Coordinates of C-alpha atoms in Angstrom, one line a residue:
X11 CA 245.7 96.8 185.0
X12 CA 245.7 100.4 186.3
X13 CA 247.9 103.4 185.9
X14 CA 250.2 103.6 189.0
X15 CA 251.1 107.2 189.8
X16 CA 250.7 109.0 186.5
X17 CA 250.2 108.5 182.8
X18 CA 253.8 107.5 182.1
X19 CA 253.1 103.8 181.7
X20 CA 250.3 101.3 182.6
X21 CA 251.5 98.6 185.0
X22 CA 249.6 96.0 187.0
X23 CA 248.6 97.1 190.5
X24 CA 250.6 95.6 193.4
X25 CA 248.6 93.0 195.2
X26 CA 247.7 92.6 197.9
X27 CA 247.3 96.3 198.5
X28 CA 248.9 97.9 201.4
X29 CA 246.9 100.3 203.5
X30 CA 248.7 103.3 204.9
X31 CA 247.1 105.8 207.3
X32 CA 247.3 109.5 206.3
X33 CA 248.3 110.2 209.8
X34 CA 251.3 107.8 209.4
X35 CA 252.3 109.8 206.3
X36 CA 252.0 113.0 208.2
X37 CA 254.2 111.7 211.0
X38 CA 256.7 110.5 208.3
X39 CA 256.9 114.0 206.8
X40 CA 256.8 115.9 210.1
X41 CA 253.5 117.5 209.1
X42 CA 250.6 118.4 211.3
X43 CA 248.4 115.4 211.8
X44 CA 246.1 116.3 214.7
X45 CA 243.3 117.6 212.6
X46 CA 243.5 114.9 210.0
X47 CA 240.8 112.1 210.0
X48 CA 242.2 108.6 210.3
X49 CA 241.7 107.6 206.6
X50 CA 243.9 105.1 204.7
X51 CA 245.3 105.3 201.2
X52 CA 246.3 102.3 199.0
X53 CA 248.0 104.1 196.1
X54 CA 249.4 107.5 195.0
X55 CA 249.2 109.5 191.8
X56 CA 250.0 113.0 190.6
X57 CA 247.6 112.7 187.6
X58 CA 244.0 113.5 188.4
X59 CA 242.9 111.4 185.4
X60 CA 244.6 108.3 186.7
X61 CA 243.1 108.2 190.2
X62 CA 241.8 104.9 191.4
X63 CA 239.6 104.6 194.5
X64 CA 241.8 104.8 197.7
X65 CA 244.6 106.9 196.1
X66 CA 246.4 109.8 197.6
X67 CA 246.2 112.5 195.0
X68 CA 249.4 114.6 194.9
X69 CA 248.4 118.0 193.7
X70 CA 251.6 119.6 192.6
X71 CA 252.2 123.2 191.5
X72 CA 253.1 123.3 187.8
X73 CA 254.3 125.8 185.2
X74 CA 250.9 126.3 183.7
X75 CA 248.4 125.1 186.3
X76 CA 248.3 123.8 189.9
X77 CA 247.3 120.2 190.4
X78 CA 244.8 121.3 193.0
X79 CA 242.7 122.9 190.3
X80 CA 241.8 119.3 189.2
X81 CA 240.9 118.0 192.7
X82 CA 237.2 117.7 191.9
X83 CA 238.0 115.3 189.1
X84 CA 240.3 113.3 191.5
X85 CA 237.6 113.2 194.2
X86 CA 235.0 112.0 191.7
X87 CA 237.3 109.1 190.8
X88 CA 237.7 108.1 194.4
X89 CA 240.7 109.9 195.8
X90 CA 240.9 109.3 199.5
X91 CA 243.2 112.2 200.4
X92 CA 245.3 115.0 198.9
X93 CA 249.0 115.9 199.3
X94 CA 249.7 119.5 198.3
X95 CA 251.3 122.8 199.4
X96 CA 249.6 125.7 201.2
X97 CA 248.5 127.3 197.9
X98 CA 247.0 123.9 196.8
X99 CA 245.2 123.6 200.1
X100 CA 243.5 126.9 199.6
X101 CA 242.4 125.8 196.2
X102 CA 241.0 122.5 197.5
X103 CA 239.1 124.5 200.2
X104 CA 237.8 126.9 197.6
X105 CA 236.6 124.0 195.4
X106 CA 234.5 122.7 198.3
X107 CA 236.1 119.3 198.2
X108 CA 235.8 117.4 201.5
X109 CA 239.0 115.3 201.5
X110 CA 241.8 115.2 204.1
X111 CA 244.6 117.4 203.0
X112 CA 248.2 116.8 203.9
X113 CA 250.1 120.1 203.5
X114 CA 253.9 120.3 203.0
X115 CA 256.1 123.0 201.6
X116 CA 257.3 121.1 198.6
X117 CA 255.1 118.1 197.8
X118 CA 257.2 117.0 194.8
X119 CA 260.3 116.8 197.1
X120 CA 258.5 114.3 199.4
X121 CA 256.7 112.3 196.7
X122 CA 259.4 109.6 196.5
X123 CA 259.4 109.1 200.2
X124 CA 255.6 109.0 200.3
X125 CA 255.4 106.6 197.3
X126 CA 257.9 104.2 198.9
X127 CA 255.9 104.1 202.1
X128 CA 252.6 103.5 200.3
X129 CA 253.9 100.8 198.0
X130 CA 256.2 99.2 200.5
X131 CA 259.4 99.7 198.6
X132 CA 261.4 101.2 201.5
X133 CA 263.3 97.9 201.9
X134 CA 263.5 96.4 198.5
X135 CA 264.7 92.9 197.9
X136 CA 265.6 93.8 194.4
X137 CA 269.2 94.6 193.4
X138 CA 269.1 98.0 191.8
X139 CA 271.4 99.2 189.0
X140 CA 271.0 102.8 187.9
X141 CA 272.7 104.2 184.7
X142 CA 273.1 107.9 184.0
X143 CA 275.1 109.8 181.3
X144 CA 274.3 111.7 178.1
X145 CA 274.8 108.8 175.7
X146 CA 274.9 105.1 176.2
X147 CA 272.3 104.7 179.0
X148 CA 269.8 102.7 176.9
X149 CA 272.4 100.4 175.3
X150 CA 274.2 99.7 178.5
X151 CA 270.9 98.9 180.2
X152 CA 269.9 96.5 177.5
X153 CA 273.4 94.9 177.6
X154 CA 273.0 94.2 181.4
X155 CA 269.4 93.1 181.0
X156 CA 270.2 90.6 178.2
X157 CA 273.2 89.2 180.1
X158 CA 271.1 88.7 183.2
X159 CA 268.4 87.0 181.1
X160 CA 271.1 84.7 179.6
X161 CA 272.1 83.8 183.1
X162 CA 268.6 82.8 183.8
X163 CA 267.8 85.6 186.1
X164 CA 264.3 87.2 186.2
X165 CA 265.1 90.9 185.6
X166 CA 263.3 94.2 185.2
X167 CA 264.1 97.0 182.9
X168 CA 263.0 100.7 183.1
X169 CA 264.2 103.1 180.4
X170 CA 263.6 105.3 177.4
X171 CA 262.2 102.6 175.1
X172 CA 260.2 100.4 177.4
X173 CA 259.6 99.0 180.8
X174 CA 260.0 95.2 181.2
X175 CA 258.6 93.3 184.2
X176 CA 260.0 89.9 183.6
X177 CA 258.5 88.9 180.2
X178 CA 255.9 91.7 180.2
X179 CA 256.7 94.7 178.1
X180 CA 255.2 98.1 178.4
X181 CA 255.9 101.3 176.3
X182 CA 257.7 104.1 178.2
X183 CA 256.8 107.7 177.8
X184 CA 259.9 109.1 179.4
X185 CA 263.3 107.8 180.3
X186 CA 262.6 107.7 184.1
X187 CA 259.0 107.7 185.3
X188 CA 257.6 109.9 188.0
X189 CA 258.1 108.7 191.6
X190 CA 254.7 107.1 192.1
X191 CA 255.0 105.2 188.9
X192 CA 258.5 104.1 189.7
X193 CA 257.7 102.8 193.1
X194 CA 254.6 101.1 191.9
X195 CA 256.6 99.3 189.2
X196 CA 259.3 98.3 191.7
X197 CA 256.6 96.9 194.1
X198 CA 255.2 94.7 191.2
X199 CA 258.7 93.6 190.3
X200 CA 259.4 92.5 193.8
X201 CA 256.0 90.8 194.2
X202 CA 256.7 88.8 191.0
X203 CA 260.0 87.5 192.3
X204 CA 262.4 89.5 190.1
X205 CA 265.9 89.7 191.4
X206 CA 267.3 92.8 189.7
X207 CA 266.0 96.0 188.2
X208 CA 268.2 97.8 185.6
X209 CA 267.1 101.3 184.9
X210 CA 268.1 104.5 183.1
X211 CA 268.3 107.5 185.4
X212 CA 267.9 110.8 183.6
X213 CA 269.1 114.2 184.7
X214 CA 265.5 115.5 184.7
X215 CA 264.6 112.6 187.0
X216 CA 267.4 113.5 189.5
X217 CA 266.5 117.2 189.5
X218 CA 262.8 116.6 189.8
X219 CA 263.0 114.0 192.7
X220 CA 261.6 111.2 190.5
X221 CA 264.0 108.6 191.9
X222 CA 263.7 109.8 195.5
X223 CA 263.3 106.8 197.9
X224 CA 265.4 104.5 195.7
X225 CA 269.0 103.6 196.7
X226 CA 270.9 101.9 193.9
X227 CA 273.3 99.1 194.7
X228 CA 275.5 100.2 191.8
X229 CA 275.3 103.5 189.9
X230 CA 277.0 103.9 186.5
X231 CA 278.1 107.1 184.7
X232 CA 278.8 106.7 181.0
X233 CA 279.7 110.2 179.8
X234 CA 278.6 113.8 179.6
X235 CA 278.2 116.1 176.6
X236 CA 275.9 119.0 175.7
X237 CA 272.2 118.2 175.9
X238 CA 269.1 119.3 177.7
X239 CA 270.3 122.8 178.2
X240 CA 266.7 124.0 177.6
X241 CA 266.1 122.5 181.1
X242 CA 269.5 122.8 182.9
X243 CA 271.1 126.2 183.4
X244 CA 274.3 125.3 181.7
X245 CA 276.7 122.4 181.8
X246 CA 277.6 122.9 185.4
X247 CA 273.9 122.5 186.4
X248 CA 273.6 119.4 184.1
X249 CA 276.7 117.9 185.7
X250 CA 275.5 118.6 189.2
X251 CA 272.2 116.7 188.5
X252 CA 274.1 113.7 187.2
X253 CA 276.6 113.8 190.1
X254 CA 273.7 113.7 192.6
X255 CA 273.3 110.1 191.8
X256 CA 276.7 109.4 193.3
X257 CA 275.8 110.4 196.9
X258 CA 274.8 108.2 199.8
X259 CA 271.2 109.2 199.5
X260 CA 271.0 107.6 196.1
X261 CA 273.6 104.9 195.7
X262 CA 275.9 102.6 197.6
X263 CA 278.8 102.4 195.1
X264 CA 279.6 103.7 191.6
X265 CA 281.3 102.8 188.4
X266 CA 282.4 105.9 186.5
X267 CA 283.8 106.0 183.0
X268 CA 286.7 108.5 183.0
X269 CA 287.1 108.7 179.2
X270 CA 285.9 112.2 179.3
X271 CA 286.7 115.1 181.5
X272 CA 283.4 115.2 183.3
X273 CA 283.8 111.5 184.3
X274 CA 287.2 112.2 185.8
X275 CA 285.8 115.1 187.8
X276 CA 282.9 113.0 189.0
X277 CA 285.2 110.3 190.2
X278 CA 287.1 112.8 192.3
X279 CA 284.0 114.5 193.7
X280 CA 281.6 111.5 194.4
X281 CA 280.7 111.0 198.0
X282 CA 280.3 107.2 197.7
X283 CA 282.9 104.6 196.9
X284 CA 283.5 104.5 193.2
X285 CA 285.6 102.5 190.8
X286 CA 286.8 104.0 187.5
X287 CA 286.9 102.5 184.0
X288 CA 288.8 103.8 181.0
X289 CA 289.1 102.8 177.3
X290 CA 292.6 102.3 175.8
X291 CA 292.7 102.2 172.0
X292 CA 295.4 100.7 169.9
X293 CA 298.6 102.8 170.0
X294 CA 297.4 104.8 173.0
X295 CA 299.6 104.5 176.1
X296 CA 298.0 104.0 179.5
X297 CA 299.4 107.2 181.1
X298 CA 297.9 109.7 183.4
X299 CA 295.6 112.1 181.7
X300 CA 295.4 110.1 178.5
X301 CA 291.9 111.6 177.8
X302 CA 291.0 115.2 177.4
X303 CA 291.9 117.8 180.0
X304 CA 289.3 118.0 182.8
X305 CA 287.1 121.0 183.3
X306 CA 288.2 120.9 186.9
X307 CA 290.7 119.0 189.0
X308 CA 290.0 115.3 188.9
X309 CA 291.5 111.8 188.5
X310 CA 293.8 110.9 185.7
X311 CA 292.9 109.0 182.5
X312 CA 293.4 105.4 181.6
X313 CA 296.6 105.0 183.7
X314 CA 294.9 105.4 187.0
X315 CA 291.6 103.6 186.2
X316 CA 290.5 100.6 188.3
X317 CA 289.2 98.9 185.2
X318 CA 290.9 99.1 181.8
X319 CA 289.4 98.4 178.4
X320 CA 292.1 97.6 175.9
X321 CA 290.8 97.5 172.3
X322 CA 292.3 95.0 169.9
X323 CA 294.3 96.8 167.1
X324 CA 293.3 94.2 164.5
X325 CA 289.7 93.8 165.5
X326 CA 288.0 97.0 166.9
X327 CA 285.1 95.0 168.2
X328 CA 287.3 92.8 170.4
X329 CA 288.7 94.0 173.7
X330 CA 290.5 93.0 176.9
X331 CA 288.8 93.9 180.2
X332 CA 290.9 93.9 183.3
X333 CA 289.9 95.0 186.8
X334 CA 290.1 94.0 190.4
X335 CA 290.5 90.2 190.1
X336 CA 289.1 90.2 186.5
X337 CA 290.8 89.4 183.3
X338 CA 288.4 88.8 180.4
X339 CA 288.7 88.8 176.6
X340 CA 285.3 90.0 175.2
X341 CA 283.7 91.2 172.1
X342 CA 281.1 93.9 171.4
X343 CA 278.0 92.7 169.4
X344 CA 277.3 96.3 168.4
X345 CA 279.4 98.5 166.1
X346 CA 281.5 101.4 167.3
X347 CA 284.1 102.2 169.9
X348 CA 281.4 103.6 172.2
X349 CA 279.7 100.2 172.2
X350 CA 282.9 98.5 173.2
X351 CA 282.9 100.8 176.2
X352 CA 279.2 100.2 176.9
X353 CA 279.8 96.4 176.7
X354 CA 282.7 96.6 179.1
X355 CA 280.8 98.8 181.5
X356 CA 277.9 96.3 181.5
X357 CA 280.3 93.5 182.3
X358 CA 282.0 95.4 185.1
X359 CA 278.6 96.4 186.5
X360 CA 277.4 92.8 186.6
X361 CA 280.6 91.7 188.4
X362 CA 280.1 94.6 190.9
X363 CA 276.6 93.3 191.5
X364 CA 278.0 90.0 192.5
X365 CA 277.7 87.9 189.3
X366 CA 280.4 85.2 188.6
X367 CA 283.2 86.6 186.5
X368 CA 283.3 83.7 184.0
X369 CA 279.6 83.6 183.7
X370 CA 279.5 87.3 182.9
X371 CA 282.2 86.8 180.3
X372 CA 279.9 84.5 178.4
X373 CA 276.5 86.2 179.1
X374 CA 277.6 89.7 178.0
X375 CA 278.2 88.4 174.5
X376 CA 274.4 87.9 174.1
X377 CA 273.0 90.1 171.3
X378 CA 270.9 92.7 173.3
X379 CA 268.9 94.0 170.2
X380 CA 268.6 97.6 171.4
X381 CA 265.7 99.2 169.6
X382 CA 266.7 102.2 167.6
X383 CA 270.4 102.1 168.6
X384 CA 272.6 101.2 165.6
X385 CA 269.6 99.1 164.5
X386 CA 270.1 97.6 161.0
X387 CA 267.3 97.8 158.5
X388 CA 267.4 95.1 155.8
X389 CA 266.4 95.9 152.3
X390 CA 266.2 93.9 149.0
X391 CA 269.3 92.5 147.4
X392 CA 271.7 95.2 146.2
X393 CA 270.6 97.7 149.0
X394 CA 273.2 99.9 150.7
X395 CA 273.8 99.2 154.3
X396 CA 271.0 101.0 156.3
X397 CA 270.5 101.7 159.9
X398 CA 268.7 103.8 162.4
X399 CA 270.2 105.4 165.5
X400 CA 269.0 107.6 168.3
X401 CA 272.0 109.9 168.1
X402 CA 270.7 113.5 168.8
X403 CA 273.7 115.2 170.3
X404 CA 276.8 116.4 168.5
X405 CA 279.0 113.8 170.3
X406 CA 276.5 111.0 169.6
X407 CA 276.3 111.8 165.9
X408 CA 280.0 112.1 165.6
X409 CA 280.6 108.7 167.4
X410 CA 277.9 106.9 165.4
X411 CA 279.4 108.1 162.1
X412 CA 283.0 107.3 163.1
X413 CA 281.8 103.8 164.0
X414 CA 280.4 103.4 160.4
X415 CA 283.2 105.1 158.5
X416 CA 285.8 102.3 158.5
X417 CA 283.4 99.7 157.1
X418 CA 282.0 102.0 154.5
X419 CA 284.2 102.0 151.3
X420 CA 281.6 104.0 149.4
X421 CA 279.5 107.0 150.4
X422 CA 278.5 107.5 154.0
X423 CA 275.1 109.3 154.2
X424 CA 273.5 110.7 157.3
X425 CA 269.9 111.9 157.6
X426 CA 269.6 114.2 160.6
X427 CA 267.5 116.9 162.1
X428 CA 267.0 118.4 165.6
X429 CA 264.0 118.6 167.9
X430 CA 262.1 121.8 168.4
X431 CA 261.5 123.5 171.8
X432 CA 264.7 121.9 173.1
X433 CA 268.3 122.8 173.5
X434 CA 268.8 125.2 170.6
X435 CA 272.5 125.8 171.1
X436 CA 273.5 122.3 170.1
X437 CA 271.9 122.4 166.6
X438 CA 274.9 124.1 164.9
X439 CA 277.2 121.7 166.5
X440 CA 275.1 118.8 165.4
X441 CA 275.3 119.8 161.7
X442 CA 279.0 120.4 162.1
X443 CA 279.5 116.9 163.6
X444 CA 277.5 115.2 160.8
X445 CA 279.5 117.0 158.1
X446 CA 282.9 116.3 159.8
X447 CA 282.4 112.5 159.0
X448 CA 279.7 111.9 156.4
X449 CA 280.1 112.4 152.6
X450 CA 276.4 113.4 152.2
X451 CA 274.4 115.2 154.9
X452 CA 270.6 115.3 154.4
X453 CA 269.2 117.9 156.8
X454 CA 265.5 117.3 157.5
X455 CA 262.9 117.7 160.3
X456 CA 263.0 115.7 163.5
X457 CA 260.2 116.7 165.9
X458 CA 259.7 120.4 165.2
X459 CA 257.0 120.6 167.9
X460 CA 255.9 124.3 168.1
X461 CA 258.9 125.8 166.3
X462 CA 259.3 126.8 162.7
X463 CA 261.0 123.8 161.1
X464 CA 262.9 125.8 158.6
X465 CA 264.7 127.8 161.4
X466 CA 265.8 124.5 162.9
X467 CA 267.2 123.3 159.6
X468 CA 268.9 126.6 159.0
X469 CA 270.8 126.2 162.3
X470 CA 271.9 122.7 161.3
X471 CA 273.0 123.9 157.8
X472 CA 275.1 126.6 159.5
X473 CA 277.0 123.8 161.2
X474 CA 277.5 122.0 157.9
X475 CA 278.9 125.2 156.3
X476 CA 281.3 125.6 159.3
X477 CA 282.6 122.1 158.6
X478 CA 283.1 123.0 154.9
X479 CA 285.0 126.1 155.9
X480 CA 287.1 124.0 158.2
X481 CA 288.3 121.8 155.3
X482 CA 285.5 119.4 154.4
X483 CA 285.0 121.1 151.0
X484 CA 283.7 118.0 149.2
X485 CA 280.8 117.4 151.5
X486 CA 277.4 117.3 149.8
X487 CA 274.3 118.5 151.5
X488 CA 270.6 118.3 150.8
X489 CA 267.9 120.2 152.8
X490 CA 264.5 118.4 152.6
X491 CA 262.0 119.3 155.3
X492 CA 259.7 116.2 154.7
X493 CA 261.5 113.5 156.7
X494 CA 259.9 110.7 154.6
X495 CA 261.1 112.3 151.4
X496 CA 264.5 113.0 152.9
X497 CA 265.0 109.3 153.7
X498 CA 264.0 108.3 150.3
X499 CA 266.3 110.8 148.6
X500 CA 269.2 109.6 150.8
X501 CA 268.7 106.0 149.7
X502 CA 268.2 107.0 146.0
X503 CA 271.4 109.0 146.1
X504 CA 273.6 106.0 146.8
X505 CA 271.5 103.1 145.4
X506 CA 273.9 102.5 142.5
X507 CA 276.8 101.9 145.0
X508 CA 275.0 98.9 146.7
X509 CA 276.6 97.6 149.8
X510 CA 279.6 99.9 149.5
X511 CA 277.4 102.8 150.8
X512 CA 275.9 103.3 154.2
X513 CA 272.7 105.3 155.0
X514 CA 272.3 106.3 158.7
X515 CA 269.1 107.9 159.8
X516 CA 269.7 109.5 163.2
X517 CA 267.9 111.4 165.8
X518 CA 264.6 109.6 166.5
X519 CA 265.7 106.0 166.9
X520 CA 262.9 103.9 168.4
X521 CA 260.3 106.6 168.3
X522 CA 257.1 105.9 166.4
X523 CA 255.7 109.4 166.1
X524 CA 256.7 112.8 164.8
X525 CA 255.4 115.9 166.6
X526 CA 254.6 118.9 164.3
X527 CA 252.7 121.9 165.6
X528 CA 251.3 120.0 168.6
X529 CA 250.1 117.0 166.6
X530 CA 251.9 113.7 166.8
X531 CA 251.8 111.9 163.4
X532 CA 252.7 108.2 163.1
X533 CA 256.3 107.9 161.9
X534 CA 258.9 105.2 162.4
X535 CA 262.4 105.8 160.9
X536 CA 262.9 102.0 160.6
X537 CA 259.7 101.5 158.7
X538 CA 260.3 104.5 156.5
X539 CA 263.9 103.4 155.7
X540 CA 262.8 99.9 154.8
X541 CA 260.1 101.3 152.5
X542 CA 262.7 103.6 150.9
X543 CA 264.9 100.7 150.2
X544 CA 262.0 98.8 148.6
X545 CA 261.1 101.8 146.5
X546 CA 264.7 102.3 145.3
X547 CA 264.9 98.6 144.3
X548 CA 261.7 98.8 142.5
X549 CA 262.7 101.9 140.5
X550 CA 266.1 100.3 139.6
X551 CA 264.4 97.2 138.0
X552 CA 262.0 99.2 135.8

């Protein structure tokens, strides 16, 4: 195995290797080629440490350093040529490195196109499904992947938790990998005979050209709520990044959930053919504008949607999905209204990809086992219900707790924190969302990173107090910085209630590390919650 493109994820190298002339790449980009030697490249990377002999090293300008400053290391590892900007070219020359240099104004903006040419992914045989949105990307991707697997289809998955190439599983570092990694993975998937690739498409990836060179057969939009405003310049910028997936350069057709205002706006502004899907709950009429008012002019709510999800009043996990030529009675294997919508979107997406309607109706019922998403943690007899979820936005926390509230006759406990060096404005709202639904809120540390953990907890506690002032006077709150101790205290607080209580540990989900002051310590919420249940059981029998 080698690292294709960058240090996101290790994947097998496509074989046989393609050989692409640097002059061919220059012609592709409209760059000057006359003074370039006729050398060939067989791979591409933007990480100097991951260079393999024959690679094109993409030396990109960065916030802290220029990739060209590491060109000597890249050359020592066997780089055949360099792709960079004029500043980078000057740095390569100053370093005395004798490699062909392909100069463009914005190397990142052409990296997808270059990677597709080098790895031969310009005409993919794979069906491509891309999923974007603030919440639900991972769950929906797993639902589609598990359904296709149940149908006997060899399928690839690229997302926040892992990359799957058929039966091979590789850990992911980010939701959507850099363009060289992505095209390398797609080349391997195609070579191994996979038929479909299901992938999460983050707003960062869209803004940073990571998915350039890929055209999705179907693009999905789940929802939009406040997140990543440390990267995006406000919600308009965040929306624009997501909306760019629904253009001819990136997708052929779309499926847009219009349960929120941003979805309705996207459906009206998309420049590719889109179908809309809406959720209709018991007692709600399918009328125009049945969801919240849009931030700008857009389509209506459930009444005008192409696909309608009608939730069963007697059984919230059961629903009726109707659409163009489709009439299915289905059931979500995961708790919560949002997972009903995720399941319905997965079914509709499969049908839009061309799968048989009846076969989809059966296959989508397969348990997807989504790591860290409403994932149950089993404890000794007498334990409260316990689970871990990745919810780390106000809306996701609120939705997760609302999903658990009806089936929790006793105390509903949430353990929550917020990541450091990220969107600070959402922290107050996260604490408020937790306190609006839970009976006991345990505020703790998530990944403080370089920030003072106590200042993050203070912001969350401010949100809890706002909920109290708004009428949630009986809410209890604990502030415990040590996440391990916080989880143990949460379990101990409701142990006597047994299965009547629920403990939800949210924020980190599938993650297996906690970053504090630049150091990542081993930490898995699922393992810590299981251990806390064992400790409480042991203490109760003494």
